[in-house]
CSV table of C-alpha atoms in Angstrom, one decimal:
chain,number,residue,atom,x,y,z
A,1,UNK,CA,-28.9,90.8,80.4
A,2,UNK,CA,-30.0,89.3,77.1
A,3,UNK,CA,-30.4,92.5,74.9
A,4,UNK,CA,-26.7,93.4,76.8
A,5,UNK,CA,-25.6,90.2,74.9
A,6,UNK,CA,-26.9,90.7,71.8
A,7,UNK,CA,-25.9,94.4,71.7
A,8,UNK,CA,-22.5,93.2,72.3
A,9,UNK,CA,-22.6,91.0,69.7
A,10,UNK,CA,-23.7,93.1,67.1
A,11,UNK,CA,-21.0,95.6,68.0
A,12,UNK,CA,-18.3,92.4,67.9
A,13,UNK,CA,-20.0,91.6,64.9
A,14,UNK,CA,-19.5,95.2,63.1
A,15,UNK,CA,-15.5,95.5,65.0
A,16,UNK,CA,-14.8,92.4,63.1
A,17,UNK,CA,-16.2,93.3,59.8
A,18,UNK,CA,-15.6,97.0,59.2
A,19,UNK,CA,-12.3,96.5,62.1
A,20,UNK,CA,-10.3,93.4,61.1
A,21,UNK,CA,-11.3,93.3,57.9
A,22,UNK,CA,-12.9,89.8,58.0
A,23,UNK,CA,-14.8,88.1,55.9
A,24,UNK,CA,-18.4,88.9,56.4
A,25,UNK,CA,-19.9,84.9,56.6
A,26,UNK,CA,-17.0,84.6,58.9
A,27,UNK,CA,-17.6,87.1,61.0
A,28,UNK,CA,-21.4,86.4,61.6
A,29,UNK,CA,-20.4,82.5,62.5
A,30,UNK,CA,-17.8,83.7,65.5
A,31,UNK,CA,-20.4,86.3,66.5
A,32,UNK,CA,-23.1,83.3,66.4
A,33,UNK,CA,-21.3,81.1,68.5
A,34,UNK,CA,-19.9,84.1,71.2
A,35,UNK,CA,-23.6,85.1,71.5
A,36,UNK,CA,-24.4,81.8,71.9
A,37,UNK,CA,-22.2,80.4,74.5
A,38,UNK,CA,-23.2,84.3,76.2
A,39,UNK,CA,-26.5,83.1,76.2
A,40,UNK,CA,-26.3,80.2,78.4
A,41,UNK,CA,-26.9,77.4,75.1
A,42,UNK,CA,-25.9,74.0,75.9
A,43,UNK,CA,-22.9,73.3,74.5
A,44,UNK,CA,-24.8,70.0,72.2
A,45,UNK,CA,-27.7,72.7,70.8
A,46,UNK,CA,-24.7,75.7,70.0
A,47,UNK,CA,-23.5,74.0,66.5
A,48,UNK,CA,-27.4,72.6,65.7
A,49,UNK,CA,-29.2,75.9,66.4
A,50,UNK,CA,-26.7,77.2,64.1
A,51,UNK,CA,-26.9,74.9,61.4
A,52,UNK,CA,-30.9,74.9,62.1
A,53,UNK,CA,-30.6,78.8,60.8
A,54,UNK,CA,-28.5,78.4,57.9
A,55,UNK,CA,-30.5,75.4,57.1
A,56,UNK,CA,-33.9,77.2,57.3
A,57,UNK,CA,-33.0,80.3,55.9
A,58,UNK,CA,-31.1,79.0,53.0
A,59,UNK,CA,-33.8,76.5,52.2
A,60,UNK,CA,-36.4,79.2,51.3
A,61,UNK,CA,-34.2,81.2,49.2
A,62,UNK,CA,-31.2,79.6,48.0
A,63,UNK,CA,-32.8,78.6,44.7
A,64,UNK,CA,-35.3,80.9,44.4
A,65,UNK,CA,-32.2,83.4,44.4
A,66,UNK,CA,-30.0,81.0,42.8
A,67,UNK,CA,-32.0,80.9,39.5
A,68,UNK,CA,-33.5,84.3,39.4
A,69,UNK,CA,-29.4,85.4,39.2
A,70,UNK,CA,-29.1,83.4,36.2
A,71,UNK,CA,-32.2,84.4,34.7
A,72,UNK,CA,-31.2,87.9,35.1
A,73,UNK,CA,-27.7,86.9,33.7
A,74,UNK,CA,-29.1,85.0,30.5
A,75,UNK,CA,-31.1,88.5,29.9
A,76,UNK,CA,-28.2,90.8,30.5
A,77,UNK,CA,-25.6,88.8,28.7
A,78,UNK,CA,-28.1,88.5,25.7
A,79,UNK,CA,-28.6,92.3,25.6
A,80,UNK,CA,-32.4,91.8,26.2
A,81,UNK,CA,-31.9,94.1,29.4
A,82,UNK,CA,-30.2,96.4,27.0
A,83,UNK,CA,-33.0,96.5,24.8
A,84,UNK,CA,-35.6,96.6,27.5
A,85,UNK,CA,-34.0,99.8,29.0
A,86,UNK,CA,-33.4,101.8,25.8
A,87,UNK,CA,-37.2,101.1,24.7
A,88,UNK,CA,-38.3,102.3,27.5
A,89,UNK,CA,-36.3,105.2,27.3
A,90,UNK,CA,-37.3,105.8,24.3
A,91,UNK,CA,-41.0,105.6,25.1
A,92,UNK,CA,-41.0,108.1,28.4
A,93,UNK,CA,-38.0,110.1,27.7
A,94,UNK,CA,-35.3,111.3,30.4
A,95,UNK,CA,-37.8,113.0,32.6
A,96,UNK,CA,-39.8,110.5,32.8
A,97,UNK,CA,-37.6,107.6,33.4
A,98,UNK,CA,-37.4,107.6,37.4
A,99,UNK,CA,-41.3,107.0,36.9
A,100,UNK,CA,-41.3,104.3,34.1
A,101,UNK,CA,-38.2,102.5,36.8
A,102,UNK,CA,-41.0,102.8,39.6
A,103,UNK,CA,-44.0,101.6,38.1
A,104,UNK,CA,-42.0,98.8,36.4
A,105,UNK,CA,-40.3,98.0,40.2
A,106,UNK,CA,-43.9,97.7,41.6
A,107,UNK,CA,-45.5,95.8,38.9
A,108,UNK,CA,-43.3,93.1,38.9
A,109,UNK,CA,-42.9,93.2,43.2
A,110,UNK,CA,-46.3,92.6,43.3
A,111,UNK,CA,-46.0,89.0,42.2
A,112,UNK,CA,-42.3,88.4,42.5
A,113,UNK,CA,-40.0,88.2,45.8
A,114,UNK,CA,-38.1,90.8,46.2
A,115,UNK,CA,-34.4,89.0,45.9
A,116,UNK,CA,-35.7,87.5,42.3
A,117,UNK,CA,-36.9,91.3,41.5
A,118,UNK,CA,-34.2,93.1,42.5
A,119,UNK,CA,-31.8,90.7,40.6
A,120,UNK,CA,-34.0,90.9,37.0
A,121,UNK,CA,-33.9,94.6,37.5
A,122,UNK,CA,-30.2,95.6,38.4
A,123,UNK,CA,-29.2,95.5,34.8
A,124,UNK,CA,-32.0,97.4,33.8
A,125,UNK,CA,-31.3,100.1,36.2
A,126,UNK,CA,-27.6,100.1,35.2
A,127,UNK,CA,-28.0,99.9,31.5
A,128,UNK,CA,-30.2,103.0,31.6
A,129,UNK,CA,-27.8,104.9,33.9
A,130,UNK,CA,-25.0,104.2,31.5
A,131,UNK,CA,-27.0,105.3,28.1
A,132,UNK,CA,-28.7,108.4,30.0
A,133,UNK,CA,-25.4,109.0,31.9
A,134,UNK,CA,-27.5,110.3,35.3
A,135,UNK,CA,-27.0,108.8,38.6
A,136,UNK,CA,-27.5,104.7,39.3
A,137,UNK,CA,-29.1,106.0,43.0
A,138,UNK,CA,-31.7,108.3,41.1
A,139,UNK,CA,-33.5,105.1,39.8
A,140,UNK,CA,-32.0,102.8,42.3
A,141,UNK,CA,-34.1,104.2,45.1
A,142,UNK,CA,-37.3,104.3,43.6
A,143,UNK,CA,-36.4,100.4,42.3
A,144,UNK,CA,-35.8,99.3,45.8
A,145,UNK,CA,-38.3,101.1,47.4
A,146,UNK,CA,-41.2,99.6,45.1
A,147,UNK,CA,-39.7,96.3,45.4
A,148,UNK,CA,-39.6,96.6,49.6
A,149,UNK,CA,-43.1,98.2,49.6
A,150,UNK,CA,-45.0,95.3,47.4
A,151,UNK,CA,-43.3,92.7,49.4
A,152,UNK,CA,-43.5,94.0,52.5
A,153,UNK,CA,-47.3,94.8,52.3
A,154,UNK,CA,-49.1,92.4,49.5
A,155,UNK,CA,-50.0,89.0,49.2
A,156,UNK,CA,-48.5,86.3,47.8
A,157,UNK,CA,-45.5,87.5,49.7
A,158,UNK,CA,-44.7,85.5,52.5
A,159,UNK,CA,-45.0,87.9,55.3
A,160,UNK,CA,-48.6,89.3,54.8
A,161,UNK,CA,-49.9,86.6,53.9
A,162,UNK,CA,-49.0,84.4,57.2
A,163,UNK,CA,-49.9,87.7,58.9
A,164,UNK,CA,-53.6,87.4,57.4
A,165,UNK,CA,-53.3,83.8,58.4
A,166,UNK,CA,-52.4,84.4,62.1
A,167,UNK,CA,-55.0,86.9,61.8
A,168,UNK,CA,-57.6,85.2,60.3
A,169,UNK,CA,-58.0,88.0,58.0
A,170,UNK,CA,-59.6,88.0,54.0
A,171,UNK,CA,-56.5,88.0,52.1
A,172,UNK,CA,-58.0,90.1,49.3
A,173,UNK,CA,-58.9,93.0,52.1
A,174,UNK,CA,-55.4,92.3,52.7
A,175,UNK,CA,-54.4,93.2,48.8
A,176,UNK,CA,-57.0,95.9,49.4
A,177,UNK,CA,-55.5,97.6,52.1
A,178,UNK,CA,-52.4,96.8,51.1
A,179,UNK,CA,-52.7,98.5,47.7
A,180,UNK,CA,-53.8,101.6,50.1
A,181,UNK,CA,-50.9,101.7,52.0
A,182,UNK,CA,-48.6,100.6,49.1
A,183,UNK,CA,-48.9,103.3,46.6
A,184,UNK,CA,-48.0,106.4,48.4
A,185,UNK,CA,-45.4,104.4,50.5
A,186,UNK,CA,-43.4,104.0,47.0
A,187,UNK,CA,-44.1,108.0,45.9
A,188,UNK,CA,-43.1,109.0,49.4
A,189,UNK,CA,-39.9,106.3,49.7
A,190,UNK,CA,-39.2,106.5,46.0
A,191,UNK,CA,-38.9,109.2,43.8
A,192,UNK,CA,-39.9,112.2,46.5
A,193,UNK,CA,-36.9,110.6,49.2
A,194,UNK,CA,-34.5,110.7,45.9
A,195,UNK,CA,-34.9,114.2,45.5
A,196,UNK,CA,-34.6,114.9,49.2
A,197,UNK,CA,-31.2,112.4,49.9
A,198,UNK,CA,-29.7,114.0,46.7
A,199,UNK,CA,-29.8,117.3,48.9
A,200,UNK,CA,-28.5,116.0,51.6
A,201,UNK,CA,-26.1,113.1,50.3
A,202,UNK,CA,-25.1,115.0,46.8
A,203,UNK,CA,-21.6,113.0,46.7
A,204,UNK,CA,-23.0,109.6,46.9
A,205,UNK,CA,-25.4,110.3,43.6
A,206,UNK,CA,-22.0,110.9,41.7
A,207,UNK,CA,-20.5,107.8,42.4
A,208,UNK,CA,-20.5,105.3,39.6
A,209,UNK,CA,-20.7,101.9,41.7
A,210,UNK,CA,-20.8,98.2,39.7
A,211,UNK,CA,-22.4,95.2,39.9
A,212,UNK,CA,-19.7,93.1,40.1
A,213,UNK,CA,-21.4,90.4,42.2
A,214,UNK,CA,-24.0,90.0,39.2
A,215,UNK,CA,-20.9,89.5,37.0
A,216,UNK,CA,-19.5,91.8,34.2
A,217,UNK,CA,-22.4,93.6,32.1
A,218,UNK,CA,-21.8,93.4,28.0
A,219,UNK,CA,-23.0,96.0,25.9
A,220,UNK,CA,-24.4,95.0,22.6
A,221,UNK,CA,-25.3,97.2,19.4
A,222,UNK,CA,-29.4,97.7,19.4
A,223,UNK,CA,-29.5,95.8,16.6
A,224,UNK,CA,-27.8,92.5,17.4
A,225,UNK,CA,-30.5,92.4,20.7
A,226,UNK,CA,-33.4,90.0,21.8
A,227,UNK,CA,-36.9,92.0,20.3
A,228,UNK,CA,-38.2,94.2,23.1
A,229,UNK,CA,-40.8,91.8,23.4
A,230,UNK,CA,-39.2,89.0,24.0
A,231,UNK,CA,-36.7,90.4,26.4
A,232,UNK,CA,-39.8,91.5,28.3
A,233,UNK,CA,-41.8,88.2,28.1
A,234,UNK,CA,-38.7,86.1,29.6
A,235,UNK,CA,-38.5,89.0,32.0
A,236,UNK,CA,-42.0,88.3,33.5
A,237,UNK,CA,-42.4,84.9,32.5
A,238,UNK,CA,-42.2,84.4,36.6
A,239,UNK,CA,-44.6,87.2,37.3
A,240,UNK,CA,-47.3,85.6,35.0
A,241,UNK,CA,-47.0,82.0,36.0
A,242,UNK,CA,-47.4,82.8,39.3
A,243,UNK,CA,-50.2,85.6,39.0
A,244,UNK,CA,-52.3,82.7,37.6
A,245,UNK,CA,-51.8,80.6,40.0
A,246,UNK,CA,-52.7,83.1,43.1
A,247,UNK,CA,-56.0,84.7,40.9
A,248,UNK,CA,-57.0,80.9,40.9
A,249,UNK,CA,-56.4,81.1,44.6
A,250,UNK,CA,-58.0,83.7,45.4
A,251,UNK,CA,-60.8,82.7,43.3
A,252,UNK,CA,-61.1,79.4,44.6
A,253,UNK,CA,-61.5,81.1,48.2
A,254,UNK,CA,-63.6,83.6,47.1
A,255,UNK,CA,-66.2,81.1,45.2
A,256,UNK,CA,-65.8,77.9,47.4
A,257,UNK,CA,-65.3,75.6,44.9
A,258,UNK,CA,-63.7,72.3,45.5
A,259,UNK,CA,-60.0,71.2,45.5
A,260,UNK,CA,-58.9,68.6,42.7
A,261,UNK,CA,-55.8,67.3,41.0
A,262,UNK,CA,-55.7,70.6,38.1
A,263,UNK,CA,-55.7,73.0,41.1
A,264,UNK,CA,-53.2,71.5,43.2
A,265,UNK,CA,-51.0,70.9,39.6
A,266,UNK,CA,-51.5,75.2,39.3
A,267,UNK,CA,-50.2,75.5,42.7
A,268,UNK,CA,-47.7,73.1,41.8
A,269,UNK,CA,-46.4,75.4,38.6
A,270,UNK,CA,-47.3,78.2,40.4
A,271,UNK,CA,-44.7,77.7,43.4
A,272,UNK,CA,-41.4,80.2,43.2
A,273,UNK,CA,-39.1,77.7,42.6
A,274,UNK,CA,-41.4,76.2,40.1
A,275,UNK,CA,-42.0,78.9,38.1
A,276,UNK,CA,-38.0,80.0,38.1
A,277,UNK,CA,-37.2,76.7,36.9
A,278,UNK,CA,-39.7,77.3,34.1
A,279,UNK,CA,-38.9,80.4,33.4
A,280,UNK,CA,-35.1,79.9,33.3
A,281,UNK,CA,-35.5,76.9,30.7
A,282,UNK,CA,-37.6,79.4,28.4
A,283,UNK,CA,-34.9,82.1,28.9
A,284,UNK,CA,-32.5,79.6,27.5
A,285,UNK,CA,-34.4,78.8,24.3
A,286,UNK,CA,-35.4,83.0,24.0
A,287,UNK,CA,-31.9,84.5,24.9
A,288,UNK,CA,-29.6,81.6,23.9
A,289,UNK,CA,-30.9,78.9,21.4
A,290,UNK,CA,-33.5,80.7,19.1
A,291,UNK,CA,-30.5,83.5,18.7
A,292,UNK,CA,-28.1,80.5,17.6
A,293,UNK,CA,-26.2,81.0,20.7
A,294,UNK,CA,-24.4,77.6,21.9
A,295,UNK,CA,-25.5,75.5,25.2
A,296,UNK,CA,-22.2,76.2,26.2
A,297,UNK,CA,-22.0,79.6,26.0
A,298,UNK,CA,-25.3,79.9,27.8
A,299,UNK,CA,-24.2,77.6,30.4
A,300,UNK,CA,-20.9,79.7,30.9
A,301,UNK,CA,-23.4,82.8,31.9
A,302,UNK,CA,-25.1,80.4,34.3
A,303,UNK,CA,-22.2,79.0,36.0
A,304,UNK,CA,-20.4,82.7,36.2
A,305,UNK,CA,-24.1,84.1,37.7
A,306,UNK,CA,-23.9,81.1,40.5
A,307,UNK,CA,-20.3,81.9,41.3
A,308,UNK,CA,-21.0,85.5,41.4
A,309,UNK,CA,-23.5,84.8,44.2
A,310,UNK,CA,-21.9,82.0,46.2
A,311,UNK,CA,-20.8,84.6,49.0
A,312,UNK,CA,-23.8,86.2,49.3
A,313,UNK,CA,-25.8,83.2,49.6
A,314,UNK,CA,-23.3,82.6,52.9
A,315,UNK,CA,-23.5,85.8,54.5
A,316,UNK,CA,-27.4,85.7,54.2
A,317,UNK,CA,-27.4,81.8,55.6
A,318,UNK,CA,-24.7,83.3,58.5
A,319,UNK,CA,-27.3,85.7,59.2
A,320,UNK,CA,-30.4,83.2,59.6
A,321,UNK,CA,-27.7,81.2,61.9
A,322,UNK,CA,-27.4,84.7,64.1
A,323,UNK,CA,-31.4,84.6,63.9
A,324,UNK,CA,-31.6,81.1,65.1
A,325,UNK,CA,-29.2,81.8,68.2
A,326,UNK,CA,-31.6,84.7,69.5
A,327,UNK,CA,-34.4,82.6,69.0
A,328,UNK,CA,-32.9,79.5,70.8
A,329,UNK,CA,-31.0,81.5,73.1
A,330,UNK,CA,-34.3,83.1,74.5
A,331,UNK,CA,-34.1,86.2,73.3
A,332,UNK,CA,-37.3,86.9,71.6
A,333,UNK,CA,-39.1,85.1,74.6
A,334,UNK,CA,-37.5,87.9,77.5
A,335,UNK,CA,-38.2,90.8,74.4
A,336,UNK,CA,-41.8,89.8,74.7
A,337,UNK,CA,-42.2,89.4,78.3
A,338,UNK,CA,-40.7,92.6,78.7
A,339,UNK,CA,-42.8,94.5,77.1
A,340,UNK,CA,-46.2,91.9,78.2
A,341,UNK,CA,-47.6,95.0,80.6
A,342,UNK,CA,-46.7,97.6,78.8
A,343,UNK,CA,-49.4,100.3,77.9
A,344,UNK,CA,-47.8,100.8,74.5
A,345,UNK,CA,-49.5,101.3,71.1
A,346,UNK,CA,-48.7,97.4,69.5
A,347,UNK,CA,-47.9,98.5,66.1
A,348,UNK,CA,-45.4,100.9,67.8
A,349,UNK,CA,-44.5,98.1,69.6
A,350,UNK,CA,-44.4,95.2,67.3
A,351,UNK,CA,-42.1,97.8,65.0
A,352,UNK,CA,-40.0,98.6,67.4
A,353,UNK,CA,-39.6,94.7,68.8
A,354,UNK,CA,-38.7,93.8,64.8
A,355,UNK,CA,-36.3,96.9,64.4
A,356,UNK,CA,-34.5,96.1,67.7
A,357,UNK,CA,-34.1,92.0,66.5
C-alpha cells in the first residue's frame, strides 16, 4: 500500500504540474501533504516533517548555491566567462572543444559540488555555443555528465565520502577507485552518448534554449574583458581553497599527525560555504573594483543572480519536504523490509531502491 501511495502521488504530482499548469513549489507542497495524510501521519508531525525537509535540504545548499550563482554572475556580467570560452577556443579549436568542455567539467567537479559547478560553467558553455554557433546540448552533455560523475563517485563530495564512512573504507582507495570508474563513465556519458542522442533526438540539438534563470548574458568586445587569467583564477578560486584543505586531510589521515588550532582553521577556510564566501569577495575586487566598475553596479549583478534563483531554491526545498514525508511516513522502512529476504545482487538492489525513491 505504501509504494501505491507514493506512485499516486507522483502521478498527482506530474497532473498538477504538466496538467493544471501549477506552479512547481506549489505543486510538490499539495502532493506532500496528500501523501502524507495517505500515509497515516499524525496530523501534529504533517506540517513539521514538512518543514523538517525544506529545512534540511535547504540548509545544505541554499548558500552554497546561493553564492556560487553570483559568483558565476560577477564572471559572466564582467565578460571573464567570455574571455575564458574564446581562449579556449582558440587554444583547441572547434573540434576539439567538446573535449576541452569535458576535461574542464571534471576538473573542476572533482573538488566543487555539482550545483556551484554547473552554475560557474553555464555561461561558459553558452558563450562558446554562441561564438562557434554549434549546438548548447553538444557541450552541455558532456558538462553535465563530468559534473554528475566526479560528484557522484569522488571524495570530498558528500555522498562517497559518508559511504566510505558507513563503510569504514580508506577514503583515498575510494578516490582510487573512484578515479577508475569515473573516467570512462564521463567518455561513455559524455561525448560518445552526444553523438549517439544527436541520432536519435536530432531536433532537440537545434534548439537554441536560454539561461534565463541565471539572468540575461552580456556580450562584451575581447578587448574590454577580465585577462584570461584572471577570469580563470576567480573561476577556481573555490576549487583551490578547498583542494588544500582536503590534501591536508587526507594527509593528516594518511601520516597520523595530530589535530591543532591551524588544521581545524584549514578545515574552517576550506568548508563550501567558506570558501564561496571567499571566493565571491575576490570576484568582486577581480571582476568589479580593480576594472573601476562601481559597488553598485556589482551589487545589481548580485541581487539580479539571487532573484534569478529564488524559485528554484523553492522547488528544490519542496522536494526535500516530499523526501521527508516518505521518510517519516515509513516508506523507506516497508522498501527495505521488502526486499530484507531477497536473493538479489545489493548493488542491483540498492540502485534500484534509490531509483524507485
Amino acid at each position: 500500500m505504501p509504494l501505491i501511495i507514493v506512485a499516486l502521488g507522483i502521478l498527482a504530482l506530474l497532473f498538477l504540474i504538466m496538467g493544471l499548469k501549477l506552479n512547481t513549489f506549489i505543486s510538490l507542497l499539495v502532493v506532500s501533504f496528500g501523501v502524507a495524510l495517505a500515509l497515516g501521519m499524525p496530523f501534529d508531525k504533517v506540517v513539521s516533517s514538512i518543514e523538517a525537509g525544506i529545512g534540511g535540504t535547504l540548509g545544505h545548499i541554499a548558500l552554497i548555491f546561493g553564492l556560487g550563482a553570483m559568483l558565476g554572475k560577477l564572471i559572466a556580467d564582467s565578460g571573464g566567462a567570455q574571455r575564458i570560452a574564446m581562449t579556449l577556443v582558440n587554444k583547441f579549436g572547434e573540434k576539439n572543444i567538446q573535449w576541452a568542455v569535458v576535461i574542464a567539467s571534471f576538473i573542476i567537479g572533482i573538488a566543487l559540488f555539482f550545483e556551484v559547478g554547473l552554475v560557474l560553467l553555464i555561461p561558459i558553455v553558452f558563450a562558446i555555443s554562441r561564438e562557434l554557433k554549434i549546438s548548447i546540448l553538444f557541450l552541455g552533455i558532456p558538462m553535465v555528465a563530468a559534473l554528475s560523475v566526479t560528484h557522484g563517485f569522488l571524495p570530498p563530495h558528500p555522498g562517497p565520502t559518508a559511504i566510505a564512512g558507513e563503510y569504514g573504507a580508506n577514503i583515498g582507495e575510494v578516490l582510487l577507485y573512484g578515479f577508475i570508474v569515473a573516467v570512462p563513465t564521463v567518455l561513455i556519458a559524455g561525448p560518445l552518448f552526444t553523438k549517439f542522442a544527436k541520432k536519435i533526438v536530432p531536433a532537440s540539438f537545434a534548439k537554441n534554449g536560454n539561461i534565463a534563470s541565471l539572468g540575461t548574458q552580456k556580450t562584451f568586445n575581447l578587448e574590454e574583458t577580465p585577462g584570461f587569467g584572471i577570469s580563470v583564477f576567480t573561476a577556481m578560486l573555490p576549487i583551490i581553497i578547498m583542494s588544500v584543505a582536503t590534501i591536508i586531510d587526507l594527509l593528516q589521515e594518511t601520516i597520523g599527525f595530530a589535530d591543532n588550532g591551524v588544521l581545524a582553521f584549514i578545515r574552517l577556510i576550506g568548508n563550501a560555504s567558506t570558501a564561496m564566501i571567499i571566493s565571491l569577495l575576490v570576484a568582486v575586487y577581480t571582476m568589479g573594483i580593480k576594472r573601476n566598475i562601481p559597488v553598485k553596479t556589482v551589487m545589481d549583478s548580485c541581487s539580479t543572480a539571487i532573484s534569478q534563483i529564488g524559485m528554484m531554491l523553492l522547488i528544490i526545498g519542496g522536494g526535500g519536504a516530499f523526501k521527508q514525508v516518505l521518510i517519516n511516513g515509513g516508506v523507506g522502512d516497508y522498501v527495505a523490509d521488502l526486499f530484507k529476504e531477497t536473493a538479489l545482487s545489493p548493488i542491483i538492489l540498492a540502485w534500484l531502491i534509490a531509483a524507485i525513491l
